Amino acid sequence: MPTTSSLQIGADDLAFPRLNALSYWLYLFSGILVGVSFFQGSTFAGGWTMYAPLNTPAYIPGEGLGATSVVLALIMFTAAVTMGSVNFLTTMYRMRAEGLRMRDIPIFSLSINLTVWMMLFAFAALLAALMILASDHVIGTTYFQFANDGSTLGTSAENPGASLLWAHLFWFFGHPEVYIVFFPALGAMAEIFQTFTGRRLVGRKWFIISMVLVAIQSFIVWMHHMFLTGINLPIKTIFMATTIGISLPFDLMVFSLIYTMAKGRVRFKTPFLFSLGALLLFILGGITGVFLGAIVLDYQFRGTYWVVAHFHYVMFGGATALIGGLYYWYPKMTGKMYDEFLGKVHFATFFVGFNLLYFPMFIAWETPRRVFEYPADLQIWHNLSTVGGFILGASMLVMFYNLFVSIWRGEDAGESPWKYASTAEWAVGSPPKLENFPGLPSYASGSLEFLDDEEVAERTGKPPGAGVAADGGTASDGGTARNIRAVTAPATPTAAAHETGGEGHASHASFWPFLVSLGGFIAFLGLSGVRTGSPVYVGMAAVGGLATVGSLVGMTRESFHAPEMAIAERWPFEGVEKMKLGMWTFLASDVVLFGGFIGSYAFVRVAYGWSDWHHDLIPAEHVTMPGLINTYLLLTSSFLVVLAMVAAKREWRGATTASLAGTFALGVGFLVNKGIEWNHLFHIHSEMFPNGWTLSTNIGSSTFYLTTGLHGAHVVVGLVICGYMTIRAWNGAYQGDDKPIEYFGLYWHFVDIVWLFLFPLFYIL
Amino acid sequence: MDWKGYTLIYVVLFVFATIQAVVEFVGLVDSAYWLAFGIIMVLSVVKAVGVAAYYQHLISEPRSVTYMILGGTLGAIALTGAAAYSIV
């Protein structure tokens, strides 16, 4: 995904290469942690939806440590996804070839762009859900647990919103996820249709508008997964309307693809056959999905093979397009052509097998899901499905053979084996070189050109090799439509440049992302068992935590260099330098994370009874003053950060250092005040709360400690950064350059803003 | 913005936070809960906008940055609002 999109938009790399490495290693270690969970007694066995309360330790047989590991692994995975999302979006908005407007980028890259936007927000909601669940597992909060007896961690808390809370959080992520999975396939399908019909997508503008609409609408349809829960009829009706509404832009896209075929001259190569097949499957999957979007029909169809068939026609239909994409880009990836005859054999057997497997399920729709028994008269359809399954599986062997053997025996593909392919990846060799392009890509003349070193130097007014902007984005952009930064990479990077990470394609070799992820893996594995008190688990948590922090410090101190393109198209974020845009994008995701936490609090409070909450669950000792003091402390600390910026700009070293040190001190004061308050609440002895008010006392205490605790964790992270910057300022850094302080300030002020809502919600109302 | 502007914003934020606490200290939360709720939450929103606009300098960034943050905020509000409404 990043490789193809980078090539298509004319970027030689991602905006943050080291962050990309960190995403990858976290992703890998999250998978390893899931693997390890199988050896901890038993792994998570609550299904892929992880419904509450069966996802909590009290309802998991045995110690449930493997289940906890899976939850923590998913947090790791989600963190990797969020880093990737920030990286891809920053790349797409800061590193497009000159002249390449957003509306003009290839349709596949546009689909990736929208996918990543959905990922940024949807996975943040999942992260909130998983962090809360992990908290229930590890430190004993009671968000997702009903009252129960004899449990390891459960309490007698009354929490009527527990189960539905999980369903809301999960499906707020889960439905956009459907499109996150499908959109890349849709983009590949459209790209392949264009190439093999030799025609631009008919109604391309409307196709794009439709994709944007679906991406937005995907966030307002989640409750159609909850029609059989206790949510009220008005909200079901609204979500039925939004669900059926989302099929409309899809209709438009389908018609666009059909008309593109009608207007063009189709060449039935393997990639096209798979894309056409995907379209047909998707049409059938989409139509049968509309049935499920209607409340009354959903009552009948849910939990049956109708859902199984619909789901596979849509999602496996998407996978069909991606197989087409694999054939399409295989020559680019390997430099070799696959065998066309075998490709067509693969498609024929695949398509027959697919429909023989899944179509009978529509006919035998009365078969219940996940139940072994079904009416005897449906057996013939199940038999057909079984045969179809074997054919489908066998067809994939043809592909694996074809693609594997073609690496050695295939004909050379050259730059482009496809006659009408028009996107940038086909203008370079196969496989592309590490630096992607033989110069700086530009569409300014109307077609793709590569600017050499001298041309770039002439345009930027700087001599070749005059230096590049650092990864930290210490140089400011001009704020014009086509920002011209210091100087670009040379047109033909040399081997020496690669090795030194100099002015050419920066070296990405860094151990730190690996070590950070390894430390995180050990820490999470340890956390999965700390509730047992086992010294091994506690030790792993401590060692892993220290290793992670140490590696992060090492990563910060490592000299790393990722040049920005000297000339690029950057709408709509002109003037927002790379690092700042990355920070803002991360904060947008963090808004949803905190939104998930605050929304969870609001939801369980509404479920409990908004007004009764305060009287029943909150002790009289929980007063406003500690919150007010902390508000003053944070507001003052934010004020000092902006003063530090002013001082740095005016090159007042002492004032810069003092302001940052003041921010640090106030942040520490915030945590100390919170510590005193928490300690007091933990140990109160009142009639209502004779054993103190702890995390597990009730849902009120759980929401208070966890939400303000997450905020406190953000303060701790900010303090680590602030402490580091204070020392640097003392040593003379930032004078005349307030950008690093501004980037830190963006984060710190955000933490301040969150508190501005936590204070009234948890201390006054 | 110079230090004087930042100071003015700080004073306003400080005063608004104090007003929020005063709303509780005078007993409005007990006597007219939803009025107090409205006052306090509006003040929080104003403070948040103030910090974002002037301390995070959103006011001088391209509007697209604001829209991006608003997108996340709207998502969170949609989740909270619709979920809460679903069980009312």
mmCIF file of N, CA and C in Angstrom, chain A residues 281-376:
data_model
loop_
_atom_site.group_PDB
_atom_site.id
_atom_site.type_symbol
_atom_site.label_atom_id
_atom_site.label_comp_id
_atom_site.label_asym_id
_atom_site.label_seq_id
_atom_site.Cartn_x
_atom_site.Cartn_y
_atom_site.Cartn_z
ATOM 1 N N LEU A 281 -19.515 -9.859 -8.003
ATOM 2 C CA LEU A 281 -19.717 -10.393 -6.650
ATOM 3 C C LEU A 281 -20.179 -9.293 -5.699
ATOM 4 N N PHE A 282 -19.589 -8.119 -5.872
ATOM 5 C CA PHE A 282 -19.930 -7.015 -4.985
ATOM 6 C C PHE A 282 -21.371 -6.544 -5.206
ATOM 7 N N ILE A 283 -21.800 -6.564 -6.458
ATOM 8 C CA ILE A 283 -23.196 -6.174 -6.731
ATOM 9 C C ILE A 283 -24.139 -7.112 -5.980
ATOM 10 N N LEU A 284 -23.868 -8.394 -6.073
ATOM 11 C CA LEU A 284 -24.729 -9.354 -5.386
ATOM 12 C C LEU A 284 -24.618 -9.204 -3.866
ATOM 13 N N GLY A 285 -23.406 -9.030 -3.397
ATOM 14 C CA GLY A 285 -23.203 -8.840 -1.951
ATOM 15 C C GLY A 285 -23.862 -7.572 -1.457
ATOM 16 N N GLY A 286 -23.786 -6.515 -2.251
ATOM 17 C CA GLY A 286 -24.372 -5.239 -1.853
ATOM 18 C C GLY A 286 -25.880 -5.308 -1.791
ATOM 19 N N ILE A 287 -26.488 -5.899 -2.803
ATOM 20 C CA ILE A 287 -27.958 -5.988 -2.829
ATOM 21 C C ILE A 287 -28.466 -6.816 -1.652
ATOM 22 N N THR A 288 -27.807 -7.929 -1.378
ATOM 23 C CA THR A 288 -28.269 -8.766 -0.261
ATOM 24 C C THR A 288 -28.012 -8.096 1.084
ATOM 25 N N GLY A 289 -27.085 -7.151 1.101
ATOM 26 C CA GLY A 289 -26.815 -6.416 2.333
ATOM 27 C C GLY A 289 -27.921 -5.431 2.656
ATOM 28 N N VAL A 290 -28.555 -4.890 1.631
ATOM 29 C CA VAL A 290 -29.637 -3.936 1.871
ATOM 30 C C VAL A 290 -30.766 -4.611 2.655
ATOM 31 N N PHE A 291 -30.977 -5.884 2.402
ATOM 32 C CA PHE A 291 -31.986 -6.639 3.168
ATOM 33 C C PHE A 291 -31.657 -6.571 4.662
ATOM 34 N N LEU A 292 -30.378 -6.764 4.961
ATOM 35 C CA LEU A 292 -29.962 -6.802 6.368
ATOM 36 C C LEU A 292 -30.027 -5.431 7.018
ATOM 37 N N GLY A 293 -30.008 -4.389 6.187
ATOM 38 C CA GLY A 293 -30.097 -3.027 6.723
ATOM 39 C C GLY A 293 -31.504 -2.665 7.149
ATOM 40 N N ALA A 294 -32.497 -3.438 6.708
ATOM 41 C CA ALA A 294 -33.882 -3.172 7.099
ATOM 42 C C ALA A 294 -34.152 -3.897 8.419
ATOM 43 N N ILE A 295 -34.639 -3.156 9.389
ATOM 44 C CA ILE A 295 -34.747 -3.701 10.758
ATOM 45 C C ILE A 295 -35.519 -5.015 10.786
ATOM 46 N N VAL A 296 -36.700 -5.011 10.173
ATOM 47 C CA VAL A 296 -37.566 -6.187 10.284
ATOM 48 C C VAL A 296 -36.929 -7.398 9.609
ATOM 49 N N LEU A 297 -36.356 -7.185 8.443
ATOM 50 C CA LEU A 297 -35.708 -8.304 7.757
ATOM 51 C C LEU A 297 -34.490 -8.792 8.542
ATOM 52 N N ASP A 298 -33.822 -7.856 9.167
ATOM 53 C CA ASP A 298 -32.651 -8.238 9.956
ATOM 54 C C ASP A 298 -33.053 -9.153 11.116
ATOM 55 N N TYR A 299 -34.228 -8.885 11.702
ATOM 56 C CA TYR A 299 -34.703 -9.769 12.771
ATOM 57 C C TYR A 299 -34.739 -11.218 12.276
ATOM 58 N N GLN A 300 -35.142 -11.390 11.004
ATOM 59 C CA GLN A 300 -35.289 -12.723 10.451
ATOM 60 C C GLN A 300 -33.954 -13.306 9.972
ATOM 61 N N PHE A 301 -33.173 -12.448 9.319
ATOM 62 C CA PHE A 301 -31.965 -12.960 8.663
ATOM 63 C C PHE A 301 -30.760 -13.087 9.596
ATOM 64 N N ARG A 302 -30.746 -12.297 10.675
ATOM 65 C CA ARG A 302 -29.522 -12.274 11.485
ATOM 66 C C ARG A 302 -29.214 -13.685 12.023
ATOM 67 N N GLY A 303 -27.926 -13.970 12.116
ATOM 68 C CA GLY A 303 -27.530 -15.263 12.654
ATOM 69 C C GLY A 303 -27.794 -16.437 11.719
ATOM 70 N N THR A 304 -28.063 -16.137 10.429
ATOM 71 C CA THR A 304 -28.301 -17.226 9.479
ATOM 72 C C THR A 304 -27.225 -17.221 8.385
ATOM 73 N N TYR A 305 -27.329 -18.187 7.508
ATOM 74 C CA TYR A 305 -26.366 -18.264 6.400
ATOM 75 C C TYR A 305 -26.535 -17.120 5.409
ATOM 76 N N TRP A 306 -27.658 -16.415 5.488
ATOM 77 C CA TRP A 306 -27.818 -15.240 4.622
ATOM 78 C C TRP A 306 -26.689 -14.241 4.916
ATOM 79 N N VAL A 307 -26.441 -14.051 6.207
ATOM 80 C CA VAL A 307 -25.384 -13.122 6.619
ATOM 81 C C VAL A 307 -24.023 -13.647 6.156
ATOM 82 N N VAL A 308 -23.816 -14.945 6.315
ATOM 83 C CA VAL A 308 -22.533 -15.537 5.918
ATOM 84 C C VAL A 308 -22.294 -15.318 4.421
ATOM 85 N N ALA A 309 -23.330 -15.593 3.641
ATOM 86 C CA ALA A 309 -23.198 -15.446 2.182
ATOM 87 C C ALA A 309 -22.981 -13.978 1.809
ATOM 88 N N HIS A 310 -23.809 -13.086 2.365
ATOM 89 C CA HIS A 310 -23.664 -11.649 2.083
ATOM 90 C C HIS A 310 -22.265 -11.170 2.440
ATOM 91 N N PHE A 311 -21.835 -11.508 3.642
ATOM 92 C CA PHE A 311 -20.526 -11.051 4.111
ATOM 93 C C PHE A 311 -19.412 -11.474 3.155
ATOM 94 N N HIS A 312 -19.458 -12.735 2.735
ATOM 95 C CA HIS A 312 -18.377 -13.210 1.865
ATOM 96 C C HIS A 312 -18.464 -12.637 0.463
ATOM 97 N N TYR A 313 -19.676 -12.412 -0.027
ATOM 98 C CA TYR A 313 -19.780 -11.784 -1.349
ATOM 99 C C TYR A 313 -19.190 -10.373 -1.327
ATOM 100 N N VAL A 314 -19.339 -9.683 -0.193
ATOM 101 C CA VAL A 314 -18.777 -8.326 -0.115
ATOM 102 C C VAL A 314 -17.283 -8.372 0.176
ATOM 103 N N MET A 315 -16.937 -9.052 1.268
ATOM 104 C CA MET A 315 -15.535 -8.977 1.695
ATOM 105 C C MET A 315 -14.618 -9.857 0.849
ATOM 106 N N PHE A 316 -15.047 -11.049 0.533
ATOM 107 C CA PHE A 316 -14.231 -11.900 -0.346
ATOM 108 C C PHE A 316 -14.302 -11.348 -1.768
ATOM 109 N N GLY A 317 -15.416 -10.684 -2.074
ATOM 110 C CA GLY A 317 -15.488 -9.979 -3.361
ATOM 111 C C GLY A 317 -14.393 -8.930 -3.434
ATOM 112 N N GLY A 318 -14.192 -8.214 -2.316
ATOM 113 C CA GLY A 318 -13.099 -7.243 -2.258
ATOM 114 C C GLY A 318 -11.757 -7.924 -2.427
ATOM 115 N N ALA A 319 -11.598 -9.063 -1.763
ATOM 116 C CA ALA A 319 -10.337 -9.808 -1.892
ATOM 117 C C ALA A 319 -10.111 -10.232 -3.341
ATOM 118 N N THR A 320 -11.203 -10.488 -4.053
ATOM 119 C CA THR A 320 -11.094 -10.867 -5.467
ATOM 120 C C THR A 320 -10.448 -9.733 -6.270
ATOM 121 N N ALA A 321 -10.884 -8.497 -5.978
ATOM 122 C CA ALA A 321 -10.283 -7.349 -6.668
ATOM 123 C C ALA A 321 -8.811 -7.215 -6.297
ATOM 124 N N LEU A 322 -8.491 -7.522 -5.037
ATOM 125 C CA LEU A 322 -7.090 -7.412 -4.622
ATOM 126 C C LEU A 322 -6.227 -8.475 -5.295
ATOM 127 N N ILE A 323 -6.822 -9.642 -5.557
ATOM 128 C CA ILE A 323 -6.075 -10.654 -6.336
ATOM 129 C C ILE A 323 -5.816 -10.103 -7.742
ATOM 130 N N GLY A 324 -6.834 -9.422 -8.286
ATOM 131 C CA GLY A 324 -6.630 -8.750 -9.575
ATOM 132 C C GLY A 324 -5.494 -7.740 -9.468
ATOM 133 N N GLY A 325 -5.467 -7.002 -8.349
ATOM 134 C CA GLY A 325 -4.395 -6.029 -8.131
ATOM 135 C C GLY A 325 -3.041 -6.696 -8.031
ATOM 136 N N LEU A 326 -3.017 -7.887 -7.431
ATOM 137 C CA LEU A 326 -1.750 -8.625 -7.311
ATOM 138 C C LEU A 326 -1.218 -8.981 -8.698
ATOM 139 N N TYR A 327 -2.093 -9.467 -9.576
ATOM 140 C CA TYR A 327 -1.662 -9.768 -10.949
ATOM 141 C C TYR A 327 -1.246 -8.484 -11.679
ATOM 142 N N TYR A 328 -1.996 -7.417 -11.409
ATOM 143 C CA TYR A 328 -1.749 -6.152 -12.112
ATOM 144 C C TYR A 328 -0.372 -5.581 -11.776
ATOM 145 N N TRP A 329 -0.047 -5.589 -10.449
ATOM 146 C CA TRP A 329 1.220 -4.979 -10.035
ATOM 147 C C TRP A 329 2.355 -5.998 -9.907
ATOM 148 N N TYR A 330 2.069 -7.273 -10.159
ATOM 149 C CA TYR A 330 3.114 -8.289 -10.062
ATOM 150 C C TYR A 330 4.313 -7.954 -10.979
ATOM 151 N N PRO A 331 4.074 -7.579 -12.222
ATOM 152 C CA PRO A 331 5.223 -7.226 -13.074
ATOM 153 C C PRO A 331 6.015 -6.047 -12.519
ATOM 154 N N LYS A 332 5.332 -5.109 -11.879
ATOM 155 C CA LYS A 332 6.039 -3.960 -11.299
ATOM 156 C C LYS A 332 6.859 -4.406 -10.091
ATOM 157 N N MET A 333 6.289 -5.315 -9.301
ATOM 158 C CA MET A 333 6.968 -5.751 -8.077
ATOM 159 C C MET A 333 8.177 -6.632 -8.382
ATOM 160 N N THR A 334 8.058 -7.458 -9.418
ATOM 161 C CA THR A 334 9.109 -8.458 -9.660
ATOM 162 C C THR A 334 9.928 -8.193 -10.921
ATOM 163 N N GLY A 335 9.384 -7.415 -11.820
ATOM 164 C CA GLY A 335 10.057 -7.209 -13.107
ATOM 165 C C GLY A 335 9.788 -8.337 -14.086
ATOM 166 N N LYS A 336 8.944 -9.281 -13.691
ATOM 167 C CA LYS A 336 8.646 -10.438 -14.546
ATOM 168 C C LYS A 336 7.149 -10.529 -14.821
ATOM 169 N N MET A 337 6.801 -11.130 -15.955
ATOM 170 C CA MET A 337 5.385 -11.347 -16.274
ATOM 171 C C MET A 337 4.959 -12.724 -15.768
ATOM 172 N N TYR A 338 3.761 -12.788 -15.278
ATOM 173 C CA TYR A 338 3.181 -14.072 -14.893
ATOM 174 C C TYR A 338 2.685 -14.766 -16.170
ATOM 175 N N ASP A 339 2.274 -16.003 -16.043
ATOM 176 C CA ASP A 339 1.748 -16.748 -17.191
ATOM 177 C C ASP A 339 0.260 -16.419 -17.366
ATOM 178 N N GLU A 340 -0.077 -15.823 -18.501
ATOM 179 C CA GLU A 340 -1.445 -15.341 -18.699
ATOM 180 C C GLU A 340 -2.454 -16.489 -18.747
ATOM 181 N N PHE A 341 -2.066 -17.600 -19.381
ATOM 182 C CA PHE A 341 -2.991 -18.726 -19.472
ATOM 183 C C PHE A 341 -3.340 -19.252 -18.076
ATOM 184 N N LEU A 342 -2.299 -19.439 -17.263
ATOM 185 C CA LEU A 342 -2.553 -19.932 -15.906
ATOM 186 C C LEU A 342 -3.367 -18.924 -15.098
ATOM 187 N N GLY A 343 -3.153 -17.656 -15.356
ATOM 188 C CA GLY A 343 -3.939 -16.618 -14.694
ATOM 189 C C GLY A 343 -5.415 -16.774 -15.014
ATOM 190 N N LYS A 344 -5.704 -17.045 -16.287
ATOM 191 C CA LYS A 344 -7.107 -17.204 -16.676
ATOM 192 C C LYS A 344 -7.696 -18.494 -16.113
ATOM 193 N N VAL A 345 -6.866 -19.538 -16.064
ATOM 194 C CA VAL A 345 -7.337 -20.788 -15.435
ATOM 195 C C VAL A 345 -7.663 -20.518 -13.968
ATOM 196 N N HIS A 346 -6.788 -19.764 -13.332
ATOM 197 C CA HIS A 346 -7.025 -19.417 -11.930
ATOM 198 C C HIS A 346 -8.365 -18.702 -11.787
ATOM 199 N N PHE A 347 -8.592 -17.707 -12.641
ATOM 200 C CA PHE A 347 -9.837 -16.942 -12.517
ATOM 201 C C PHE A 347 -11.063 -17.838 -12.722
ATOM 202 N N ALA A 348 -11.006 -18.668 -13.756
ATOM 203 C CA ALA A 348 -12.177 -19.506 -14.064
ATOM 204 C C ALA A 348 -12.505 -20.420 -12.886
ATOM 205 N N THR A 349 -11.495 -21.098 -12.355
ATOM 206 C CA THR A 349 -11.759 -22.016 -11.239
ATOM 207 C C THR A 349 -12.139 -21.241 -9.974
ATOM 208 N N PHE A 350 -11.503 -20.106 -9.791
ATOM 209 C CA PHE A 350 -11.799 -19.277 -8.626
ATOM 210 C C PHE A 350 -13.266 -18.828 -8.646
ATOM 211 N N PHE A 351 -13.690 -18.317 -9.788
ATOM 212 C CA PHE A 351 -15.034 -17.741 -9.879
ATOM 213 C C PHE A 351 -16.110 -18.824 -9.736
ATOM 214 N N VAL A 352 -15.857 -19.949 -10.388
ATOM 215 C CA VAL A 352 -16.815 -21.061 -10.264
ATOM 216 C C VAL A 352 -16.843 -21.554 -8.819
ATOM 217 N N GLY A 353 -15.661 -21.766 -8.250
ATOM 218 C CA GLY A 353 -15.577 -22.254 -6.874
ATOM 219 C C GLY A 353 -16.229 -21.297 -5.896
ATOM 220 N N PHE A 354 -15.964 -20.013 -6.087
ATOM 221 C CA PHE A 354 -16.519 -18.992 -5.195
ATOM 222 C C PHE A 354 -18.040 -19.064 -5.173
ATOM 223 N N ASN A 355 -18.625 -19.037 -6.357
ATOM 224 C CA ASN A 355 -20.095 -19.000 -6.418
ATOM 225 C C ASN A 355 -20.726 -20.323 -6.004
ATOM 226 N N LEU A 356 -20.000 -21.401 -6.273
ATOM 227 C CA LEU A 356 -20.522 -22.698 -5.829
ATOM 228 C C LEU A 356 -20.448 -22.800 -4.304
ATOM 229 N N LEU A 357 -19.484 -22.137 -3.738
ATOM 230 C CA LEU A 357 -19.349 -22.160 -2.283
ATOM 231 C C LEU A 357 -20.388 -21.271 -1.599
ATOM 232 N N TYR A 358 -20.515 -20.043 -2.082
ATOM 233 C CA TYR A 358 -21.309 -19.077 -1.312
ATOM 234 C C TYR A 358 -22.743 -18.907 -1.799
ATOM 235 N N PHE A 359 -23.013 -19.073 -3.092
ATOM 236 C CA PHE A 359 -24.382 -18.813 -3.538
ATOM 237 C C PHE A 359 -25.408 -19.772 -2.915
ATOM 238 N N PRO A 360 -25.095 -21.063 -2.799
ATOM 239 C CA PRO A 360 -26.073 -21.964 -2.158
ATOM 240 C C PRO A 360 -26.439 -21.528 -0.742
ATOM 241 N N MET A 361 -25.583 -20.760 -0.119
ATOM 242 C CA MET A 361 -25.887 -20.309 1.248
ATOM 243 C C MET A 361 -27.078 -19.350 1.270
ATOM 244 N N PHE A 362 -27.276 -18.607 0.169
ATOM 245 C CA PHE A 362 -28.471 -17.762 0.091
ATOM 246 C C PHE A 362 -29.725 -18.645 0.055
ATOM 247 N N ILE A 363 -29.623 -19.729 -0.700
ATOM 248 C CA ILE A 363 -30.783 -20.617 -0.826
ATOM 249 C C ILE A 363 -31.033 -21.350 0.490
ATOM 250 N N ALA A 364 -29.946 -21.770 1.124
ATOM 251 C CA ALA A 364 -30.080 -22.480 2.403
ATOM 252 C C ALA A 364 -29.982 -21.491 3.569
ATOM 253 N N TRP A 365 -30.549 -20.316 3.375
ATOM 254 C CA TRP A 365 -30.327 -19.227 4.338
ATOM 255 C C TRP A 365 -30.867 -19.526 5.728
ATOM 256 N N GLU A 366 -31.808 -20.474 5.811
ATOM 257 C CA GLU A 366 -32.386 -20.775 7.126
ATOM 258 C C GLU A 366 -31.415 -21.538 8.036
ATOM 259 N N THR A 367 -30.297 -21.946 7.476
ATOM 260 C CA THR A 367 -29.284 -22.609 8.303
ATOM 261 C C THR A 367 -28.730 -21.614 9.313
ATOM 262 N N PRO A 368 -28.753 -21.954 10.592
ATOM 263 C CA PRO A 368 -28.194 -21.016 11.576
ATOM 264 C C PRO A 368 -26.667 -21.010 11.530
ATOM 265 N N ARG A 369 -26.097 -19.845 11.782
ATOM 266 C CA ARG A 369 -24.632 -19.744 11.828
ATOM 267 C C ARG A 369 -24.104 -20.469 13.067
ATOM 268 N N ARG A 370 -22.941 -21.009 12.939
ATOM 269 C CA ARG A 370 -22.195 -21.581 14.077
ATOM 270 C C ARG A 370 -22.933 -22.744 14.743
ATOM 271 N N VAL A 371 -23.926 -23.307 14.081
ATOM 272 C CA VAL A 371 -24.647 -24.451 14.655
ATOM 273 C C VAL A 371 -24.463 -25.628 13.712
ATOM 274 N N PHE A 372 -24.148 -26.783 14.263
ATOM 275 C CA PHE A 372 -23.805 -27.926 13.439
ATOM 276 C C PHE A 372 -25.006 -28.479 12.687
ATOM 277 N N GLU A 373 -26.177 -28.446 13.321
ATOM 278 C CA GLU A 373 -27.349 -29.095 12.734
ATOM 279 C C GLU A 373 -28.144 -28.138 11.859
ATOM 280 N N TYR A 374 -28.734 -28.684 10.797
ATOM 281 C CA TYR A 374 -29.608 -27.899 9.926
ATOM 282 C C TYR A 374 -30.629 -28.852 9.308
ATOM 283 N N PRO A 375 -31.749 -28.320 8.772
ATOM 284 C CA PRO A 375 -32.780 -29.198 8.208
ATOM 285 C C PRO A 375 -32.219 -30.096 7.102
ATOM 286 N N ALA A 376 -32.710 -31.342 7.058
ATOM 287 C CA ALA A 376 -32.168 -32.336 6.123
ATOM 288 C C ALA A 376 -32.366 -31.934 4.666
#
